[in-house]
């Protein structure tokens, strides 16, 4: 029965495999769960049956132009002009494969966004050059008159390096110098000349995109090592979600990023700064798609505690827990999955039934041993995002765990199948577990749902905004189940099973790798993923160590040929 | 290619006395700039300009997600003066202006339907799964509005406009669900959902000024000089990147050239705008934050702005994402407490809430049709008579994801090219035939349309003759 397109990890137990076989006989969904290449599920056995094994030699991924994300663009403008600059709105980033960085590396910009870049550049430049306190900081000379080519050039050399993240070439200085002199003459004002030059720099593709060309050094057949400035940008946009500062550019210019110690020193400096948290917080925010919390679909008429601020509070909680685990306590990151540490404000305290912190804002809480809640799967953020607006969705919750936390593939439902769950019947209201039985009665549905629903049902004690409950449709909730052979009786047990699942740690590494690189990992990059996973385990699962190892990896230092 | 233009663009450009030219920064190719039409410039019959060039035709798309209930939506009679099925009742007052096509099938059904349906109905091609996990579905071709824009949108300030009515679009599983308009497989055109932003974009710089031209604004030339420098930077970069990045830079280049086109148009022409062009005042800020969305109110103000943009010839091509593929919109209907996609799958029986939401969507398509029909054209008839507006969805029916018997509405006659007001029942022909008809009705002169690749051949070489004149 087994074909190359059908990959059944042996961690799936008998019932599922039988369902899969039935499903294949029916000729519908193929390849129920597909593990990514490289690491199959544990417990022995074949794992993925892909036709070719992953290569053992690293091959760099093709270079792409990486556009600054909207957040990076805004952060960069603040860094260039100071916090007082009026930051314009830009159309939102497009998430591709889970991350805005992937979208920004693959998609073209729309005509509307090009218009916005022009409007924004003109407005920011106008604002900056009309204010003496900004001019004093970014213009390194006093103009001798309406035109002063020497001063313009000095400015372009210094400020242009910050904008393009490398020294400007002579023709670029000439080009933008010409813009400045034309404008200052036309308008009779030196500063307005610089205003137009700045608006040009801010629209240039050399600013809006990061080019990662590198230079061939013979180490990899199709790879080129990034130069110091390109590495400085990679580092800074990864860790700071913003542009390199002068010190990092100086280090790049001096060649010190060419050595592992020099690069590591700068990476640690960036991580130690407050901005050094921004990049990883952005990663976590996108990993869990937390932005969706800003527009919750759950209705207050059904969920009493669903306020207009609840979603934002839950997003903040989730990020605080991650920040604490990575930068505060520097914990084994797996504790995120089943740990008891969280941060609550008054409304989350109400939601969780714990005392509100004094002072009105957020405060840390260590949930008691007796608490039903433990880890990110029992946070309101996850529970509300992966729910419907009037009910829980064990399917969505299970699907998210499979796809996002375990990096497994679940095929879409087939066409031409009526997917409505049966209504409450004559016997009165039915529990979610009973309703989902319909998925198991139909073999086509069961083939996929049997790997999602049972996991999600482990979280049935939490309603669609994350409030604890014991009853559903008048019956006591049964939250027991098993995750690939590991039985659990409730959400805490599920959390432990996810924490210990063979795919959890490699999947986190894959996700960070995608975010940092702006692309899905290629087959040629699998050796690096494997090494990172091993190093992560050896280091006690500290994210900081993982980040530094990633920066030190050839995937970070090299880029490949682009077709 | 950067720097190239369709070779016949100047021949199609509207000929006007003060025709202006813009030097392409890199190509040196002249760009014809269209200005609003003066009635005096028409020939006696009003069917064309005095010199014989064709009057503008317009193409629009109104897209909603999760389909309809085909058996309840389909008209009960064939031919003219169709009798609406119960879900088409909101469009009954406009039935002489709207043609209904039923019985047509997606020629390349695949996957869960939402993706392949959106790809087929918007692009005429199959879609591509870039990665299964995270799920990432993408189109493989530009959408038909962009096909038309390249042909009929080259002389207007905006080659196309993209509008969005719903706030909630399903964007986590790839471009295909998230967007309606694509300039290419990885070039989605982000729609504007805010009426004030839309107004600013279309009309803030648009000041038709009859009589003596006012003095030229020096900053317009300076902005132009900045854009020239940026284009030079793009040009120097494009030679050093791979093919896919080159395509991205070309899109960027096109966007900048579009700004230059508009800057050129800002030069005072001293000419009166067309009779029906009355630039509107800025709309009130639109705030809508509840779970249920105020779709009708947004649709009304956006439709009016759009109709005026067309009347003023700011654009000739538009798309409206009323709701997205997979529609995760919560309709403002009593009892509608979840998003439509969930409801489409989970509401039991004859789905009374889904039914209400389909009625709602049909009514709002009517809002658009009425807005276009409210503008008289200098040439007689209304703006709607100059348009071909396609309204369709990702699935024929959301509940079952079926890909046969698509709901297809066509409003407007494209200046006598399309039959209005009939119900045509097809016997399972490809939806690509409808797209072929629409594109040629607005002047695309295609001989073949749809995917013809190593993967599949679903191309067609003729349209749906029943709706053509």
PDB file of C-alpha atoms in Angstrom, chain A residues 96-239:
ATOM      1  CA  UNK A  96       4.079  33.956   3.718  1.00  0.00           C
ATOM      2  CA  UNK A  97       4.797  30.516   5.170  1.00  0.00           C
ATOM      3  CA  UNK A  98       4.115  31.963   8.581  1.00  0.00           C
ATOM      4  CA  UNK A  99       6.492  34.887   8.545  1.00  0.00           C
ATOM      5  CA  UNK A 100       6.562  38.451   7.273  1.00  0.00           C
ATOM      6  CA  UNK A 101      10.267  37.997   6.565  1.00  0.00           C
ATOM      7  CA  UNK A 102       9.433  35.276   4.044  1.00  0.00           C
ATOM      8  CA  UNK A 103       6.819  37.487   2.400  1.00  0.00           C
ATOM      9  CA  UNK A 104       9.313  40.338   2.252  1.00  0.00           C
ATOM     10  CA  UNK A 105      11.861  38.073   0.567  1.00  0.00           C
ATOM     11  CA  UNK A 106       9.602  36.662  -2.093  1.00  0.00           C
ATOM     12  CA  UNK A 107       6.819  39.067  -3.010  1.00  0.00           C
ATOM     13  CA  UNK A 108       6.826  42.074  -5.251  1.00  0.00           C
ATOM     14  CA  UNK A 109       5.481  45.323  -3.906  1.00  0.00           C
ATOM     15  CA  UNK A 110       2.211  46.684  -5.190  1.00  0.00           C
ATOM     16  CA  UNK A 111       1.868  50.022  -6.981  1.00  0.00           C
ATOM     17  CA  UNK A 112       0.040  51.282  -3.913  1.00  0.00           C
ATOM     18  CA  UNK A 113       2.953  50.435  -1.652  1.00  0.00           C
ATOM     19  CA  UNK A 114       5.323  52.195  -4.033  1.00  0.00           C
ATOM     20  CA  UNK A 115       3.114  55.256  -3.742  1.00  0.00           C
ATOM     21  CA  UNK A 116       3.222  54.977   0.025  1.00  0.00           C
ATOM     22  CA  UNK A 117       7.007  54.813  -0.027  1.00  0.00           C
ATOM     23  CA  UNK A 118       7.086  58.041  -1.981  1.00  0.00           C
ATOM     24  CA  UNK A 119       4.579  59.811   0.227  1.00  0.00           C
ATOM     25  CA  UNK A 120       6.303  58.587   3.369  1.00  0.00           C
ATOM     26  CA  UNK A 121       9.777  59.501   2.176  1.00  0.00           C
ATOM     27  CA  UNK A 122       8.699  63.025   1.294  1.00  0.00           C
ATOM     28  CA  UNK A 123       6.910  63.490   4.612  1.00  0.00           C
ATOM     29  CA  UNK A 124       9.730  62.120   6.753  1.00  0.00           C
ATOM     30  CA  UNK A 125      12.390  64.121   4.911  1.00  0.00           C
ATOM     31  CA  UNK A 126      10.289  67.269   5.188  1.00  0.00           C
ATOM     32  CA  UNK A 127       9.757  66.730   8.883  1.00  0.00           C
ATOM     33  CA  UNK A 128      13.447  66.042   9.517  1.00  0.00           C
ATOM     34  CA  UNK A 129      14.845  68.955   7.552  1.00  0.00           C
ATOM     35  CA  UNK A 130      12.411  71.467   8.977  1.00  0.00           C
ATOM     36  CA  UNK A 131      13.624  70.786  12.513  1.00  0.00           C
ATOM     37  CA  UNK A 132      16.895  72.158  13.738  1.00  0.00           C
ATOM     38  CA  UNK A 133      17.293  69.508  16.444  1.00  0.00           C
ATOM     39  CA  UNK A 134      17.276  66.764  13.834  1.00  0.00           C
ATOM     40  CA  UNK A 135      19.427  68.669  11.339  1.00  0.00           C
ATOM     41  CA  UNK A 136      22.073  69.205  14.024  1.00  0.00           C
ATOM     42  CA  UNK A 137      22.293  65.486  14.662  1.00  0.00           C
ATOM     43  CA  UNK A 138      22.348  64.119  11.133  1.00  0.00           C
ATOM     44  CA  UNK A 139      24.031  66.862   9.074  1.00  0.00           C
ATOM     45  CA  UNK A 140      27.739  67.001   9.903  1.00  0.00           C
ATOM     46  CA  UNK A 141      28.423  70.502   8.585  1.00  0.00           C
ATOM     47  CA  UNK A 142      27.078  74.039   8.447  1.00  0.00           C
ATOM     48  CA  UNK A 143      26.094  75.046   4.930  1.00  0.00           C
ATOM     49  CA  UNK A 144      27.924  78.037   3.470  1.00  0.00           C
ATOM     50  CA  UNK A 145      24.863  79.144   1.530  1.00  0.00           C
ATOM     51  CA  UNK A 146      21.902  77.948  -0.455  1.00  0.00           C
ATOM     52  CA  UNK A 147      24.224  75.598  -2.295  1.00  0.00           C
ATOM     53  CA  UNK A 148      27.207  73.959  -0.660  1.00  0.00           C
ATOM     54  CA  UNK A 149      28.351  70.917  -2.548  1.00  0.00           C
ATOM     55  CA  UNK A 150      31.037  70.042  -0.028  1.00  0.00           C
ATOM     56  CA  UNK A 151      28.532  69.926   2.800  1.00  0.00           C
ATOM     57  CA  UNK A 152      26.075  67.924   0.701  1.00  0.00           C
ATOM     58  CA  UNK A 153      28.759  65.381  -0.040  1.00  0.00           C
ATOM     59  CA  UNK A 154      29.805  65.134   3.601  1.00  0.00           C
ATOM     60  CA  UNK A 155      26.206  64.538   4.503  1.00  0.00           C
ATOM     61  CA  UNK A 156      25.709  61.862   1.853  1.00  0.00           C
ATOM     62  CA  UNK A 157      28.884  60.063   2.878  1.00  0.00           C
ATOM     63  CA  UNK A 158      27.886  59.919   6.528  1.00  0.00           C
ATOM     64  CA  UNK A 159      24.095  59.701   6.460  1.00  0.00           C
ATOM     65  CA  UNK A 160      24.008  57.718   3.221  1.00  0.00           C
ATOM     66  CA  UNK A 161      26.056  54.975   4.871  1.00  0.00           C
ATOM     67  CA  UNK A 162      23.417  54.653   7.568  1.00  0.00           C
ATOM     68  CA  UNK A 163      20.593  54.533   5.037  1.00  0.00           C
ATOM     69  CA  UNK A 164      22.174  52.091   2.580  1.00  0.00           C
ATOM     70  CA  UNK A 165      23.932  50.200   5.408  1.00  0.00           C
ATOM     71  CA  UNK A 166      27.218  50.461   3.500  1.00  0.00           C
ATOM     72  CA  UNK A 167      29.323  53.282   2.083  1.00  0.00           C
ATOM     73  CA  UNK A 168      27.762  54.899  -0.975  1.00  0.00           C
ATOM     74  CA  UNK A 169      29.468  54.441  -4.323  1.00  0.00           C
ATOM     75  CA  UNK A 170      30.745  57.536  -6.102  1.00  0.00           C
ATOM     76  CA  UNK A 171      27.962  57.464  -8.679  1.00  0.00           C
ATOM     77  CA  UNK A 172      25.371  57.253  -5.914  1.00  0.00           C
ATOM     78  CA  UNK A 173      26.828  60.281  -4.156  1.00  0.00           C
ATOM     79  CA  UNK A 174      26.793  62.151  -7.450  1.00  0.00           C
ATOM     80  CA  UNK A 175      23.209  61.093  -8.182  1.00  0.00           C
ATOM     81  CA  UNK A 176      21.725  62.199  -4.881  1.00  0.00           C
ATOM     82  CA  UNK A 177      24.031  65.221  -4.717  1.00  0.00           C
ATOM     83  CA  UNK A 178      22.493  66.339  -7.975  1.00  0.00           C
ATOM     84  CA  UNK A 179      19.002  65.922  -6.564  1.00  0.00           C
ATOM     85  CA  UNK A 180      20.004  68.084  -3.592  1.00  0.00           C
ATOM     86  CA  UNK A 181      21.550  70.869  -5.627  1.00  0.00           C
ATOM     87  CA  UNK A 182      18.654  70.966  -8.091  1.00  0.00           C
ATOM     88  CA  UNK A 183      16.162  71.262  -5.274  1.00  0.00           C
ATOM     89  CA  UNK A 184      18.109  73.778  -3.189  1.00  0.00           C
ATOM     90  CA  UNK A 185      18.487  76.035  -6.218  1.00  0.00           C
ATOM     91  CA  UNK A 186      14.863  75.706  -7.261  1.00  0.00           C
ATOM     92  CA  UNK A 187      13.576  76.439  -3.781  1.00  0.00           C
ATOM     93  CA  UNK A 188      16.341  78.778  -2.595  1.00  0.00           C
ATOM     94  CA  UNK A 189      16.975  76.743   0.545  1.00  0.00           C
ATOM     95  CA  UNK A 190      19.886  74.431   1.360  1.00  0.00           C
ATOM     96  CA  UNK A 191      17.842  72.308   3.738  1.00  0.00           C
ATOM     97  CA  UNK A 192      15.116  71.728   1.221  1.00  0.00           C
ATOM     98  CA  UNK A 193      17.784  70.433  -1.110  1.00  0.00           C
ATOM     99  CA  UNK A 194      18.796  67.850   1.468  1.00  0.00           C
ATOM    100  CA  UNK A 195      15.113  67.114   2.007  1.00  0.00           C
ATOM    101  CA  UNK A 196      14.734  65.921  -1.569  1.00  0.00           C
ATOM    102  CA  UNK A 197      18.005  63.978  -1.446  1.00  0.00           C
ATOM    103  CA  UNK A 198      16.829  62.209   1.712  1.00  0.00           C
ATOM    104  CA  UNK A 199      13.467  61.435   0.164  1.00  0.00           C
ATOM    105  CA  UNK A 200      15.359  59.789  -2.685  1.00  0.00           C
ATOM    106  CA  UNK A 201      17.588  57.723  -0.407  1.00  0.00           C
ATOM    107  CA  UNK A 202      14.497  56.509   1.438  1.00  0.00           C
ATOM    108  CA  UNK A 203      12.895  55.353  -1.817  1.00  0.00           C
ATOM    109  CA  UNK A 204      15.971  53.732  -3.225  1.00  0.00           C
ATOM    110  CA  UNK A 205      15.955  49.954  -3.610  1.00  0.00           C
ATOM    111  CA  UNK A 206      19.341  50.058  -1.871  1.00  0.00           C
ATOM    112  CA  UNK A 207      17.479  51.159   1.239  1.00  0.00           C
ATOM    113  CA  UNK A 208      14.220  49.251   0.846  1.00  0.00           C
ATOM    114  CA  UNK A 209      15.858  45.917  -0.001  1.00  0.00           C
ATOM    115  CA  UNK A 210      18.789  44.101   1.462  1.00  0.00           C
ATOM    116  CA  UNK A 211      21.024  42.612  -1.132  1.00  0.00           C
ATOM    117  CA  UNK A 212      23.019  39.593   0.045  1.00  0.00           C
ATOM    118  CA  UNK A 213      25.404  38.903  -2.800  1.00  0.00           C
ATOM    119  CA  UNK A 214      28.576  37.900  -0.999  1.00  0.00           C
ATOM    120  CA  UNK A 215      31.848  36.875  -2.585  1.00  0.00           C
ATOM    121  CA  UNK A 216      32.854  33.379  -3.625  1.00  0.00           C
ATOM    122  CA  UNK A 217      35.521  32.023  -1.303  1.00  0.00           C
ATOM    123  CA  UNK A 218      35.597  28.480  -2.629  1.00  0.00           C
ATOM    124  CA  UNK A 219      34.168  26.915   0.498  1.00  0.00           C
ATOM    125  CA  UNK A 220      30.889  25.866  -1.104  1.00  0.00           C
ATOM    126  CA  UNK A 221      30.418  25.158  -4.763  1.00  0.00           C
ATOM    127  CA  UNK A 222      27.418  27.424  -5.239  1.00  0.00           C
ATOM    128  CA  UNK A 223      27.862  29.716  -2.283  1.00  0.00           C
ATOM    129  CA  UNK A 224      29.317  33.105  -1.583  1.00  0.00           C
ATOM    130  CA  UNK A 225      30.298  34.448   1.772  1.00  0.00           C
ATOM    131  CA  UNK A 226      28.476  37.636   2.737  1.00  0.00           C
ATOM    132  CA  UNK A 227      30.633  40.696   3.140  1.00  0.00           C
ATOM    133  CA  UNK A 228      30.839  42.527   6.439  1.00  0.00           C
ATOM    134  CA  UNK A 229      28.127  45.045   5.655  1.00  0.00           C
ATOM    135  CA  UNK A 230      25.750  42.368   4.433  1.00  0.00           C
ATOM    136  CA  UNK A 231      26.358  40.377   7.598  1.00  0.00           C
ATOM    137  CA  UNK A 232      25.837  43.471   9.721  1.00  0.00           C
ATOM    138  CA  UNK A 233      22.411  43.908   8.145  1.00  0.00           C
ATOM    139  CA  UNK A 234      21.496  40.259   8.585  1.00  0.00           C
ATOM    140  CA  UNK A 235      22.468  40.446  12.197  1.00  0.00           C
ATOM    141  CA  UNK A 236      20.739  43.665  12.972  1.00  0.00           C
ATOM    142  CA  UNK A 237      17.472  42.996  11.174  1.00  0.00           C
ATOM    143  CA  UNK A 238      17.308  39.547  12.766  1.00  0.00           C
ATOM    144  CA  UNK A 239      17.982  40.644  16.333  1.00  0.00           C
TER     145      UNK A 239
END
